[in-house]
Amino acid sequence: MLRRFWLKCSSKWKCLLNVVYVKLMVVTTGKNSGREREIVVGVIGQPNVGKSTLFNVLTGEISHVANWPGTTVERKEGVREYKGKIIRFVDLPGIYGLSASTTEEVIARKYIVEEKPDLVLVLVDSTAVERTMYLAIQVLELTPKVVIALTKSDLTHSLGIHIHVDRLESKLSVPVVPVSAIKGYGLRELLDAIIDVAEGRRCRREPIRVNYGSFLESTISDVERVLSKSALSRKYPLRWLAIRLLEGDPELEKELELLGEDEVVHGVRRIRESLARTYGRELMELFVAQRFKFIDSLLGDVVVRVEKKARRYEELSLTELATALLDRLIQHPLMGPVVSFISLLILFSLIFAVNTGFPFNVLLSYLGFSELAELIEEYSISGLLGLGFTYLSTLLEPLLKTCLGPQVTSLIVDGVIPGVGAILSFLPLIMLISLLIATLEDSGLAPRFAISFHNFFSRFGLSGRAIYPFMIGLGCNLPAVLASRTALEEEERRQLIVSVPFIPCQARLVVILAFVTTYIKNPLGQALALLSLYAISFLVALLTSILTRRVVYRRKEPPELVIELPPIHRPSGKVLWWLTWDYSKHFLRKAGIIIVGLSIVTWMLLSYGPEGYGVGIEKTYGALLGKLLAPVISVLYGLDAEKAWKVGFALLHGFIAKEAFLEATSLLYGGVSIDEALRALGFTLPSLMAFLVFFTLYVPCLPTIAVIYQESRSVRLTLSVILYMIGIGLVASQLVYLVLASLTFLYS
Amino acid sequence: MTTTALDMVPPGTRCRVIALDVGYGINRRLMQMGLVPGSEVKVLDNSGRGPLVIEVRGVEIALSRGIAKKILVEVLK
Ligand SMILES: Nc1nc2c(ncn2[C@@H]2O[C@H](COP(=O)(O)OP(=O)(O)OP(=O)(O)O)[C@@H](O)[C@H]2O)c(=O)[nH]1
């Protein structure tokens, strides 16, 4: 309402109201530092131009993170004080142009037109000006209040590129400032230019006019005539509107239709289509080609590239040689996938190992070096953290008991501390994984590795980038769901969110191993059981993905891969830290609250019963729930009622953290060893395998669910995932049971 | 001068784009990346399976074969 009113106001009114507003603020808050209102700058650039890096350097701290209305795209803002002025930077999504063919492009355009920032800061990559200038020209066609920053200008010299900035500046009549976010130069000049433009000292009056050639120009004039009476011509520059509609712009057509101007839409469409017929191709092609022609003539005497003599291998430094070698290897048709897979496997194993000892602890104890395995586990990050929390609990317990009574003590010791502990024990893992992903992304390796896997994943409706969530999932599902962000499109991202939780994580492996080693004595049988469980889970995950794509999103084709491959280079420590911290902060803030909340709920379930607090495990709500599940479990896995409810109860525990299944079982049998407790459950081979299939698939752990919600922002999707997983778990486990039972029957 | 789909062009070859016939959204993305009719492209990597790597306006881009198949080019030299 207010906003529409605001847009309708004439600019004179706006000025007046603004002054009134500022004066009012001064009166009410008593803060008059002599400044006018802050300067608002929209920051825009094509992907990879170095936008995040510059944004961080300019603003230091991100002051505000939210989502763009109606989307899951993040909106970041940061503030910088400079020469007594407050400059607010708004980070717009990385996009290639303003055609409004993606959500991100719509967001950026809407922001520029509707929120009317004081100016738009367009970033152009000085190592690829010919390509990245396109967005700058598109912005300049929309608004004259622009500052151009030439990013990464520390690299130009070594690449043999020279840019005549003054010439570019005088041709475009907007400030052009070479900057380097990494080396930190050009920033003051950039801020000065921003203030100059904001205060109207150094800016164009009109948007730029690209000459589209006599033929298109006369068409543009025709359309301008049709549009001149339209209400939209007050919101957008007339020429820009005409060009956009000629190129074909569903977003603007919708806006016209909302205003009831259907004739205008039809009029323009008629012109467009008849021209497209004469030309035999879409008009947009002509416009884009002309724009690039304009850029080429603009840059003709601005960008000078000195062709560097190709150097022989002997002349390269060691790092350059390594880079060249790596590049060749990854892109080799046969070696590529193998090298990529092995490198990623090694990297991720190392990360997991630092965090929990996995997979080396499992491997070592399997080979009979159990003491060594325990040592590794104990001195891993999560081992140490776990130790710390147990220590804290035992330290606090007697203290709290004397002052707060047993109930509150138990709430804190068994509910809150484990919840906070869960978050904190995920944190190092998340930080390490984000660090690794950031390194791969920032060095330019990530997209190259992804290419190798594209063929495989495209069969399941995913792109090659799915390799990251899938690999991470083997260690832990939670960061794997977070990594769904590497997806190329929204559908792919959701496919990943629903399929990744099926991947057996390390905690599930621990439980599976405990069962398998208890029940199966022959090593070959153990390995076979383990491998088939992994195979089933991956199959279910991949099939889930393709099914979701085909059935839910009705998309037949796999996501098409169109990704830029930035040159391989050494990543910058600063950038890595930002990326890592950004990722982790997000997790702490959003998922943290949910995890602690749910831990408290489960604590209540496991310590209260209908008769109140402190009634013994068998009378708690948790046990009642377990008993509710018992009939189903006893039918499915042929267990008697007494064992069945224990399994149900332990499964509830496993929902909180998969490995808790083991402790819960041993607790129910009065604290006997896990081995004995598991044996006491009395599975047969078919029912054991069937149960393990269910256990692996039935639902991810609670923190992962919290993250699924955080990432999808949809209660419906989160609940559907839970129900779907339980359903698939039941079906798959019954199938396995039937197959194994009939095999056993045949061979006995 | 030979006309062919981009996915048939061997690595190391320069060619000029004649027409693109991919879906709406991707078409726009490719064009804004500089892949318009008339622009020059160099195929850097094309192993016959898996995505291709091309160079457009000084930037390396990986394209899946499904897309490359629908880009018509003329081989230069
Ligand atoms: N040499 C140099 N490299 C830079 C500079 N700024 C950014 N880079 C590098 O350029 C790459 C892209 O930087 P980002 O800041 O992530 O780029 P972005 O535009 O935010 O890209 P997206 O995250 O894909 O939208 C990274 O590898 C950076 O390390 C710079 O000033 N100098």
XYZ file of C-alpha atoms in Angstrom, chain A residues 8 32 75 137 163 303 312 328 355 395 400 412 422 464 481 483 494 513 611 644 653 676 706:
23
model
C 3.011 7.209 -7.484
C 21.573 14.845 14.290
C 19.433 -10.568 0.213
C 25.476 -1.867 -20.717
C 42.664 -0.983 -20.030
C 41.215 -2.816 -23.970
C 57.468 -23.718 -23.020
C 45.083 -31.564 -18.319
C 36.480 -34.525 12.641
C 30.514 -31.479 36.843
C 22.520 -28.189 39.882
C 19.589 -29.105 31.586
C 24.855 -31.643 19.059
C 27.534 -33.235 -12.255
C 21.660 -31.078 2.605
C 25.485 -28.445 -0.004
C 14.928 -29.829 -4.137
C 28.594 -52.513 11.740
C 2.283 -40.784 35.744
C 9.513 -55.313 19.423
C 16.300 -42.671 19.905
C 24.879 -58.735 24.112
C 15.989 -29.154 10.958
